[in-house]
Tab-separated table of C-alpha atoms and ligand atoms in Angstrom:
chain	number	residue	atom	x	y	z
Z	29	MET	CA	-1.852	13.599	-21.819
Z	30	SER	CA	-3.468	15.522	-24.711
Z	31	ASP	CA	-6.670	16.035	-22.726
Z	32	ALA	CA	-4.872	17.202	-19.592
Z	33	ALA	CA	-6.635	20.088	-17.879
Z	34	THR	CA	-4.958	23.402	-17.253
Z	35	GLN	CA	-4.404	24.729	-13.750
Z	36	SER	CA	-7.155	27.288	-14.223
Z	37	GLU	CA	-9.623	24.559	-15.199
Z	38	ILE	CA	-8.649	22.540	-12.123
Z	39	SER	CA	-8.819	25.646	-9.930
Z	40	ALA	CA	-12.348	26.340	-11.200
Z	41	GLU	CA	-13.349	22.778	-10.289
Z	42	ILE	CA	-11.792	23.207	-6.833
Z	43	ASP	CA	-13.701	26.466	-6.329
Z	44	ALA	CA	-16.984	24.883	-7.407
Z	45	LEU	CA	-16.579	22.149	-4.765
Z	46	ALA	CA	-15.405	24.437	-1.945
Z	47	GLY	CA	-17.296	23.690	1.254
Z	48	ARG	CA	-19.252	20.830	-0.389
Z	49	GLY	CA	-17.547	18.114	1.658
Z	50	GLY	CA	-16.772	17.985	5.349
Z	51	ALA	CA	-13.819	17.940	7.664
Z	52	GLN	CA	-12.396	14.843	5.984
Z	53	PRO	CA	-11.345	14.577	2.339
Z	54	LYS	CA	-14.173	14.175	-0.137
Z	55	LEU	CA	-13.481	10.756	-1.649
Z	56	ASP	CA	-15.398	11.638	-4.811
Z	57	TYR	CA	-13.263	14.608	-5.824
Z	58	PRO	CA	-12.864	14.901	-9.608
Z	59	PRO	CA	-10.152	17.627	-9.526
Z	60	TYR	CA	-7.893	14.803	-8.241
Z	61	ARG	CA	-8.156	12.776	-11.435
Z	62	SER	CA	-6.873	9.501	-9.969
Z	63	SER	CA	-9.845	9.463	-7.599
Z	64	LEU	CA	-12.394	9.152	-10.437
Z	65	LEU	CA	-12.397	5.347	-10.580
Z	66	ARG	CA	-11.124	4.769	-7.068
Z	67	HIS	CA	-13.775	6.252	-4.796
Z	68	PRO	CA	-16.652	4.187	-3.417
Z	69	THR	CA	-20.035	5.371	-4.675
Z	70	LYS	CA	-22.114	3.841	-1.894
Z	71	ASP	CA	-22.377	5.353	1.582
Z	72	PRO	CA	-20.238	3.644	4.200
Z	73	GLN	CA	-22.140	1.134	6.310
Z	74	HIS	CA	-22.183	1.834	10.032
Z	75	ALA	CA	-20.760	-1.021	12.098
Z	76	ASP	CA	-20.318	-1.008	15.857
Z	77	PRO	CA	-16.659	-1.815	16.415
Z	78	GLU	CA	-16.081	-5.305	17.793
Z	79	THR	CA	-13.367	-6.297	20.271
Z	80	ILE	CA	-10.694	-6.604	17.602
Z	81	GLU	CA	-11.521	-3.148	16.203
Z	82	ARG	CA	-11.452	-1.563	19.652
Z	83	ALA	CA	-7.951	-2.962	20.131
Z	84	VAL	CA	-4.858	-1.926	18.194
Z	85	PRO	CA	-1.645	-3.640	17.133
Z	86	VAL	CA	1.241	-3.270	19.554
Z	87	PHE	CA	4.624	-1.999	18.414
Z	88	GLY	CA	7.668	-1.842	20.615
Z	89	HIS	CA	11.398	-1.434	20.748
Z	90	ARG	CA	11.831	-4.660	18.811
Z	91	ASP	CA	10.019	-2.951	15.939
Z	92	VAL	CA	11.661	0.460	15.896
Z	93	ASP	CA	15.260	1.549	16.454
Z	94	PRO	CA	15.424	5.024	18.067
Z	95	LEU	CA	17.872	6.075	15.324
Z	96	GLU	CA	15.107	5.694	12.725
Z	97	ALA	CA	13.639	8.999	13.940
Z	98	ASP	CA	16.604	10.884	12.480
Z	99	LEU	CA	16.375	10.923	8.681
Z	100	THR	CA	19.630	12.878	8.387
Z	101	ILE	CA	21.940	10.141	9.691
Z	102	GLN	CA	21.042	7.218	7.458
Z	103	HIS	CA	24.026	7.581	5.128
Z	104	ARG	CA	27.700	8.465	5.241
Z	105	GLY	CA	27.264	12.163	4.622
Z	106	GLU	CA	24.891	14.946	5.551
Z	107	PRO	CA	21.877	15.404	3.287
Z	108	ILE	CA	21.491	18.674	1.409
Z	109	GLY	CA	18.791	21.091	2.513
Z	110	GLU	CA	17.246	22.806	5.495
Z	111	ARG	CA	17.561	20.603	8.567
Z	112	ILE	CA	14.328	20.640	10.588
Z	113	VAL	CA	12.817	19.100	13.669
Z	114	VAL	CA	9.159	18.074	13.397
Z	115	THR	CA	7.496	17.221	16.667
Z	116	GLY	CA	4.064	17.104	18.235
Z	117	ARG	CA	1.632	15.194	20.330
Z	118	VAL	CA	-0.717	12.414	19.206
Z	119	THR	CA	-3.982	12.213	21.124
Z	120	ASP	CA	-7.351	10.620	20.556
Z	121	ALA	CA	-10.576	12.622	20.248
Z	122	ALA	CA	-11.064	12.445	24.013
Z	123	GLY	CA	-7.646	14.046	24.510
Z	124	LYS	CA	-6.015	10.861	25.753
Z	125	PRO	CA	-2.390	10.529	24.613
Z	126	VAL	CA	-1.555	7.770	22.153
Z	127	ARG	CA	1.322	6.113	24.015
Z	128	GLU	CA	4.152	4.009	22.632
Z	129	GLN	CA	2.530	3.770	19.260
Z	130	LEU	CA	4.081	3.619	15.799
Z	131	VAL	CA	4.508	6.760	13.670
Z	132	GLU	CA	5.883	6.345	10.143
Z	133	VAL	CA	6.938	9.139	7.765
Z	134	TRP	CA	8.147	9.362	4.189
Z	135	GLN	CA	8.982	12.348	2.033
Z	136	ALA	CA	10.781	13.843	-0.943
Z	137	ASN	CA	14.255	15.318	-0.529
Z	138	ALA	CA	15.059	19.038	-0.488
Z	139	SER	CA	14.734	19.253	-4.270
Z	140	GLY	CA	11.363	17.505	-4.386
Z	141	ARG	CA	12.550	14.071	-5.470
Z	142	TYR	CA	11.567	10.730	-3.951
Z	143	ILE	CA	13.878	7.735	-3.961
Z	144	HIS	CA	10.895	5.735	-5.294
Z	145	LYS	CA	11.612	4.235	-8.726
Z	146	ARG	CA	8.386	5.631	-10.145
Z	147	ASP	CA	9.401	9.204	-9.397
Z	148	GLN	CA	10.436	10.647	-12.762
Z	149	HIS	CA	10.920	14.257	-11.639
Z	150	PRO	CA	14.264	15.383	-13.117
Z	151	ALA	CA	15.524	16.836	-9.835
Z	152	PRO	CA	18.643	15.466	-8.174
Z	153	ILE	CA	18.587	12.412	-5.937
Z	154	ASP	CA	20.489	13.060	-2.733
Z	155	PRO	CA	22.745	10.070	-2.012
Z	156	ASN	CA	22.600	10.990	1.663
Z	157	PHE	CA	18.833	11.089	1.975
Z	158	THR	CA	16.294	8.277	1.714
Z	159	GLY	CA	13.356	10.087	3.276
Z	160	VAL	CA	11.887	7.296	5.417
Z	161	GLY	CA	11.601	7.418	9.213
Z	162	ARG	CA	9.819	5.761	12.107
Z	163	CYS	CA	9.422	6.349	15.784
Z	164	LEU	CA	7.315	5.346	18.762
Z	165	THR	CA	5.404	8.005	20.664
Z	166	ASP	CA	6.440	8.458	24.284
Z	167	GLN	CA	4.328	8.048	27.425
Z	168	ASP	CA	2.663	11.380	26.805
Z	169	GLY	CA	2.009	10.851	23.090
Z	170	TRP	CA	4.940	12.884	21.744
Z	171	TYR	CA	6.750	12.012	18.532
Z	172	ARG	CA	9.854	13.745	17.179
Z	173	PHE	CA	11.694	13.507	13.862
Z	174	THR	CA	14.816	15.205	12.583
Z	175	THR	CA	14.788	15.554	8.818
Z	176	ILE	CA	15.266	17.851	5.826
Z	177	LYS	CA	12.538	20.209	4.650
Z	178	PRO	CA	11.092	18.558	1.527
Z	179	GLY	CA	10.728	20.473	-1.722
Z	180	PRO	CA	7.518	20.851	-3.748
Z	181	TYR	CA	7.296	18.544	-6.754
Z	182	PRO	CA	5.449	18.312	-10.070
Z	183	TRP	CA	2.931	15.559	-10.827
Z	184	ARG	CA	0.750	14.672	-13.752
Z	185	ASN	CA	-2.741	15.360	-12.481
Z	186	HIS	CA	-3.007	18.266	-14.923
Z	187	THR	CA	-0.657	20.513	-16.874
Z	188	ASN	CA	1.812	22.272	-14.571
Z	189	ALA	CA	0.514	20.522	-11.447
Z	190	TRP	CA	2.705	20.906	-8.351
Z	191	ARG	CA	2.260	19.460	-4.887
Z	192	PRO	CA	2.905	21.758	-1.919
Z	193	ALA	CA	5.843	20.532	0.164
Z	194	HIS	CA	4.658	17.807	2.535
Z	195	ILE	CA	5.677	14.911	4.737
Z	196	HIS	CA	3.524	11.760	4.592
Z	197	PHE	CA	2.484	10.468	8.024
Z	198	SER	CA	1.056	7.086	9.029
Z	199	LEU	CA	-0.437	6.771	12.518
Z	200	PHE	CA	-2.109	4.221	14.748
Z	201	GLY	CA	-4.331	5.334	17.593
Z	202	ASN	CA	-5.704	3.766	20.748
Z	203	GLN	CA	-8.136	1.732	18.620
Z	204	PHE	CA	-7.878	0.131	15.202
Z	205	THR	CA	-10.670	2.439	13.980
Z	206	GLU	CA	-8.445	5.487	14.557
Z	207	ARG	CA	-5.931	4.531	11.874
Z	208	LEU	CA	-4.811	7.628	9.959
Z	209	ILE	CA	-2.732	8.192	6.848
Z	210	THR	CA	-2.233	11.828	6.044
Z	211	GLN	CA	0.210	14.531	4.938
Z	212	MET	CA	1.744	17.374	6.942
Z	213	TYR	CA	2.313	20.712	5.207
Z	214	PHE	CA	4.415	23.803	5.925
Z	215	PRO	CA	3.042	27.264	6.717
Z	216	GLY	CA	2.519	29.770	3.921
Z	217	ASP	CA	2.930	27.429	0.974
Z	218	PRO	CA	1.835	29.280	-2.215
Z	219	LEU	CA	0.640	25.990	-3.748
Z	220	PHE	CA	-2.109	25.250	-1.202
Z	221	GLY	CA	-5.006	26.713	-3.176
Z	222	LEU	CA	-3.873	25.050	-6.395
Z	223	ASP	CA	-3.557	21.521	-5.025
Z	224	PRO	CA	-6.542	19.180	-5.447
Z	225	ILE	CA	-5.265	16.766	-2.801
Z	226	PHE	CA	-5.032	19.418	-0.070
Z	227	CYS	CA	-8.288	21.051	-1.240
Z	228	SER	CA	-10.168	17.714	-1.222
Z	229	ILE	CA	-10.782	18.607	2.438
Z	230	THR	CA	-13.253	21.230	1.372
Z	231	ASP	CA	-13.645	22.759	4.854
Z	232	GLN	CA	-10.829	25.284	4.984
Z	233	ARG	CA	-10.442	25.244	8.767
Z	234	ALA	CA	-10.249	21.464	8.766
Z	235	ARG	CA	-7.535	21.318	6.110
Z	236	GLU	CA	-5.518	23.928	7.949
Z	237	ARG	CA	-5.100	21.326	10.704
Z	238	LEU	CA	-2.631	19.652	8.351
Z	239	ILE	CA	-0.311	22.661	8.408
Z	240	ALA	CA	2.515	22.547	10.936
Z	241	ARG	CA	3.411	25.724	12.823
Z	242	TYR	CA	6.887	27.197	12.925
Z	243	ASP	CA	7.982	27.197	16.565
Z	244	HIS	CA	11.115	29.087	17.485
Z	245	GLU	CA	11.211	27.264	20.821
Z	246	LEU	CA	11.868	24.084	18.855
Z	247	THR	CA	14.561	25.655	16.740
Z	248	VAL	CA	17.952	24.381	17.871
Z	249	PRO	CA	20.693	27.050	17.948
Z	250	GLU	CA	23.281	26.636	15.181
Z	251	TRP	CA	21.577	23.395	14.122
Z	252	SER	CA	17.970	23.228	12.833
Z	253	THR	CA	14.647	25.016	12.567
Z	254	GLY	CA	11.640	23.563	14.373
Z	255	TYR	CA	8.016	22.789	13.503
Z	256	ARG	CA	5.159	21.718	15.747
Z	257	TRP	CA	2.330	19.547	14.487
Z	258	ASP	CA	-0.206	17.910	16.804
Z	259	ILE	CA	-2.417	15.077	15.618
Z	260	VAL	CA	-5.891	14.135	16.853
Z	261	LEU	CA	-7.167	10.689	15.909
Z	262	GLY	CA	-10.692	9.273	15.704
Z	263	GLY	CA	-13.932	10.967	16.631
Z	264	ARG	CA	-14.731	11.917	13.069
Z	265	GLU	CA	-18.476	12.012	13.596
Z	266	GLN	CA	-18.076	14.603	16.354
Z	267	THR	CA	-15.989	16.775	14.074
Z	268	LEU	CA	-18.780	16.988	11.520
Z	269	THR	CA	-21.339	18.167	14.035
Z	270	GLU	CA	-19.018	20.535	15.877
Z	271	ALA	CA	-20.258	24.102	15.711
Z	272	GLU	CA	-17.006	25.687	14.642
X	26	MET	CA	-10.535	18.872	15.985
X	27	THR	CA	-9.770	15.539	14.331
X	28	THR	CA	-6.834	15.592	11.944
X	29	PRO	CA	-8.056	14.903	8.392
X	30	GLY	CA	-6.704	12.089	6.248
X	31	GLN	CA	-4.954	12.370	2.891
X	32	THR	CA	-4.153	9.869	0.177
X	33	VAL	CA	-1.203	7.535	0.705
X	34	GLY	CA	-0.072	8.744	-2.751
X	35	PRO	CA	2.066	6.920	-5.293
X	36	PHE	CA	5.388	6.812	-3.469
X	37	PHE	CA	4.754	4.757	-0.309
X	38	GLY	CA	6.276	1.649	-1.892
X	39	TYR	CA	9.783	2.269	-0.577
X	40	ALA	CA	8.564	3.369	2.847
X	41	LEU	CA	5.646	1.318	4.182
X	42	PRO	CA	5.958	-2.275	2.898
X	43	TYR	CA	8.658	-4.321	4.628
X	44	ALA	CA	10.058	-7.836	4.502
X	45	GLY	CA	7.724	-10.238	6.272
X	46	GLY	CA	4.864	-7.746	6.412
X	47	GLU	CA	2.439	-10.149	4.757
X	48	GLN	CA	3.425	-13.156	6.901
X	49	LEU	CA	1.434	-13.186	10.135
X	50	VAL	CA	2.514	-16.808	10.514
X	51	ASP	CA	5.134	-18.870	8.794
X	52	ARG	CA	3.949	-20.883	5.797
X	53	SER	CA	4.920	-24.043	7.668
X	54	HIS	CA	2.498	-23.249	10.531
X	55	PRO	CA	-0.007	-26.149	10.701
X	56	ASP	CA	-2.978	-23.769	10.412
X	57	ALA	CA	-1.422	-21.433	7.841
X	58	ILE	CA	-3.718	-20.254	5.074
X	59	ARG	CA	-3.291	-17.815	2.257
X	60	LEU	CA	-5.596	-14.784	2.171
X	61	HIS	CA	-5.328	-13.272	-1.267
X	62	GLY	CA	-7.218	-11.407	-3.930
X	63	THR	CA	-7.236	-8.511	-6.347
X	64	VAL	CA	-7.920	-4.837	-5.781
X	65	LEU	CA	-10.131	-3.479	-8.583
X	66	ASP	CA	-11.196	0.006	-9.621
X	67	GLY	CA	-14.514	1.213	-11.040
X	68	ALA	CA	-13.566	0.115	-14.548
X	69	GLY	CA	-12.745	-3.381	-13.322
X	70	ASP	CA	-9.042	-2.752	-13.787
X	71	PRO	CA	-6.527	-3.959	-11.206
X	72	VAL	CA	-5.086	-1.366	-8.817
X	73	PRO	CA	-1.324	-1.936	-8.733
X	74	ASP	CA	-0.582	0.732	-6.121
X	75	ALA	CA	-2.779	-0.205	-3.178
X	76	LEU	CA	-1.664	-1.059	0.341
X	77	LEU	CA	-3.671	-3.429	2.518
X	78	GLU	CA	-3.370	-3.959	6.248
X	79	ILE	CA	-5.063	-6.709	8.236
X	80	TRP	CA	-5.688	-6.985	11.971
X	81	GLN	CA	-7.224	-10.072	13.456
X	82	ALA	CA	-7.626	-12.373	16.429
X	83	ASP	CA	-5.879	-15.735	16.496
X	84	GLY	CA	-7.664	-19.024	15.841
X	85	ALA	CA	-9.132	-19.052	19.341
X	86	GLY	CA	-10.481	-15.496	19.074
X	87	ARG	CA	-7.740	-14.004	21.260
X	88	VAL	CA	-6.418	-10.526	20.476
X	89	SER	CA	-2.612	-10.427	20.507
X	90	ARG	CA	-0.879	-7.820	22.698
X	91	GLU	CA	2.539	-8.798	21.384
X	92	PRO	CA	4.866	-6.372	19.579
X	93	GLY	CA	7.068	-7.537	16.727
X	94	SER	CA	5.028	-7.077	13.544
X	95	LEU	CA	7.876	-5.133	11.884
X	96	HIS	CA	10.611	-7.630	12.831
X	97	ARG	CA	8.933	-10.983	12.988
X	98	ASP	CA	10.603	-13.744	14.963
X	99	GLY	CA	8.697	-16.538	13.207
X	100	TYR	CA	6.934	-17.649	16.405
X	101	THR	CA	4.968	-14.712	17.815
X	102	PHE	CA	1.491	-14.091	16.466
X	103	THR	CA	1.001	-10.295	16.493
X	104	GLY	CA	-2.263	-10.317	14.531
X	105	TRP	CA	-1.238	-7.504	12.205
X	106	GLY	CA	0.161	-7.466	8.685
X	107	ARG	CA	0.733	-5.208	5.705
X	108	ALA	CA	0.962	-6.030	1.990
X	109	ALA	CA	1.142	-3.916	-1.144
X	110	SER	CA	-0.709	-4.985	-4.272
X	111	ASP	CA	1.557	-5.986	-7.134
X	112	ARG	CA	1.585	-5.066	-10.834
X	113	THR	CA	-1.487	-7.228	-11.387
X	114	GLY	CA	-3.375	-5.683	-8.466
X	115	THR	CA	-3.095	-8.823	-6.355
X	116	TYR	CA	-2.128	-9.036	-2.714
X	117	SER	CA	-1.386	-11.988	-0.500
X	118	PHE	CA	-1.097	-12.644	3.241
X	119	THR	CA	-0.132	-15.809	5.096
X	120	THR	CA	-2.212	-16.056	8.254
X	121	VAL	CA	-4.660	-18.229	10.198
X	122	ARG	CA	-8.455	-18.252	10.268
X	123	PRO	CA	-9.518	-15.969	13.113
X	124	GLY	CA	-11.866	-17.040	15.861
X	125	ALA	CA	-14.829	-14.798	16.722
X	126	THR	CA	-14.131	-12.151	19.369
X	127	GLU	CA	-17.788	-11.848	20.403
X	128	PRO	CA	-19.888	-14.913	21.160
X	129	GLY	CA	-22.282	-15.770	18.347
X	130	HIS	CA	-20.909	-13.238	15.879
X	131	ALA	CA	-19.281	-14.298	12.639
X	132	PRO	CA	-15.454	-14.220	12.803
X	133	PHE	CA	-13.679	-11.741	10.525
X	134	ILE	CA	-10.364	-10.126	9.689
X	135	ALA	CA	-10.383	-6.308	9.887
X	136	LEU	CA	-8.980	-4.790	6.699
X	137	THR	CA	-7.718	-1.286	5.927
X	138	VAL	CA	-7.401	-0.236	2.272
X	139	LEU	CA	-5.102	2.529	1.041
X	140	ALA	CA	-4.246	3.486	-2.527
X	141	ARG	CA	-3.075	6.239	-4.777
X	142	GLY	CA	-6.261	7.988	-5.910
X	143	LEU	CA	-8.065	7.075	-2.711
X	144	LEU	CA	-8.192	10.229	-0.598
X	145	ASP	CA	-8.688	8.523	2.771
X	146	ARG	CA	-8.239	5.035	4.182
X	147	LEU	CA	-11.198	2.654	3.978
X	148	PHE	CA	-12.183	0.065	6.562
X	149	THR	CA	-13.874	-3.214	5.793
X	150	ARG	CA	-14.094	-6.777	7.132
X	151	VAL	CA	-13.182	-10.103	5.579
X	152	TYR	CA	-15.620	-12.721	6.911
X	153	LEU	CA	-14.823	-16.402	6.718
X	154	PRO	CA	-16.889	-18.420	4.211
X	155	GLY	CA	-20.124	-20.140	5.231
X	156	GLN	CA	-21.389	-17.750	7.901
X	157	ASP	CA	-24.906	-17.584	9.262
X	158	PHE	CA	-25.806	-14.083	8.085
X	159	ALA	CA	-28.877	-13.877	10.324
X	160	ALA	CA	-26.813	-14.331	13.491
X	161	ASP	CA	-24.359	-11.523	12.789
X	162	PRO	CA	-25.290	-7.874	13.429
X	163	LEU	CA	-23.454	-6.471	10.407
X	164	LEU	CA	-24.151	-9.220	7.858
X	165	SER	CA	-27.845	-9.265	8.774
X	166	ALA	CA	-28.105	-5.470	8.467
X	167	LEU	CA	-27.126	-5.594	4.783
X	168	PRO	CA	-28.996	-6.816	1.712
X	169	ARG	CA	-27.767	-10.332	0.884
X	170	GLU	CA	-25.774	-9.324	-2.221
X	171	ARG	CA	-24.061	-6.490	-0.329
X	172	ALA	CA	-23.213	-8.754	2.627
X	173	GLU	CA	-21.662	-11.212	0.196
X	174	THR	CA	-19.012	-8.630	-0.775
X	175	LEU	CA	-17.655	-9.062	2.778
X	176	CYS	CA	-17.317	-12.820	2.588
X	177	ALA	CA	-14.149	-14.529	1.483
X	178	ALA	CA	-14.433	-17.530	-0.829
X	179	THR	CA	-12.655	-20.797	-0.177
X	180	ASP	CA	-10.017	-21.689	-2.713
X	181	PRO	CA	-7.364	-24.438	-2.746
X	182	GLU	CA	-4.852	-22.238	-0.932
X	183	GLY	CA	-7.186	-20.787	1.647
X	184	LEU	CA	-9.276	-17.691	1.273
X	185	ARG	CA	-9.891	-15.401	-1.646
X	186	PHE	CA	-11.171	-11.865	-1.137
X	187	ASP	CA	-11.306	-9.184	-3.821
X	188	VAL	CA	-11.542	-5.519	-2.911
X	189	VAL	CA	-13.766	-3.616	-5.364
X	190	LEU	CA	-13.346	0.122	-4.827
X	191	GLN	CA	-16.248	1.204	-7.026
X	192	GLY	CA	-19.143	-0.097	-9.093
X	193	GLU	CA	-21.828	-2.733	-9.167
X	194	ARG	CA	-19.968	-5.190	-6.957
X	195	GLU	CA	-18.417	-2.498	-4.760
X	196	THR	CA	-17.138	-3.839	-1.435
X	197	VAL	CA	-19.050	-2.655	1.616
X	198	PHE	CA	-16.856	-0.168	3.457
X	199	LEU	CA	-17.450	0.646	7.093
X	200	ASN	CA	-17.896	3.671	9.278
X	201	HIS	CA	-17.235	2.948	12.955
X	202	ASP	CA	-18.031	6.369	14.423
K	20	FE2	FE1	4.191	12.983	-1.634
């Protein structure tokens, strides 16, 4: 780690690349050091989707127990931290709801620690929180999770690197080609501008689509705060040519 | 208005892989084959923290509409599977050879690649060995040596397919938009 960059060096790299990519993450994004040897160097090849790619795997009630949508009830006791509801609607680029489709989430606990064995952050593990949930969207494309607000956590991209608090999301759309793995963030996080993963989406308005909105209507009296985050899948080409 | 992607990160291992994820059919299925290979980075080193998902038609080219991929019953072919690469960068699925879903086109398995360090998911296709490149719209659109990165090789257990994220022998990745 002797050659680890400082935050100001990384921030200068982030600034130099601002606006150089599009509305999706720039795969070749050196400020995120792990991407150096893991990004393709050749342009993607266009392929018209075939029947299998226009279809999508089916998940149902055999796959997902409704209780898996509540990450606060997986153990004997209540997890520590701010209880939150995260909910929103999943649609495709044409605005059609993604119905009865699988949504998976995983996250750190309130102190920024994952259960994962590779997480070495010396913050406490919460014996009452695993941080993994699943649900199926409803007939109108809505998903809903009850969980604990995750904490920010350090990582070793550079010296004093910290990830903004986030929840990892995995989504399937109405077609196989709409598959999305992403991260949801919380409003006003002071770490946004310092984080090479968030900033790899070099279009600022596009990356702000990853930030949930606090919604007092979703806040449950005497119980939890509420966040709204809608997800739009597919149609990436259109996004690039949109005159925003 | 599309929601952007982000890397799957390093900590998906306790969340996304699940028991039976890599078994689209039981090993005792008469047509069972192994689809396996190594995920490699631009230095030729194995990628031990990748996640691969496959989606395919059955042997007759039919697309399954059956749920049950997350809790397999051992009989239903759902067409979808998920496997993480291991410490040596290798992954393995048990499945069947797909039939073509469009007449005359070469049959393939659709593959999604995710990894720490990879900022968005990648799509590619795993074609069965011995295809007529000229007859297939994608294989014929690529220079021969590029098209070959999409073709599995036959090995004693079934099919071998390496995913090369970067470099000379980089796998062809696809854009479907
Ligand atoms: Fe994370």
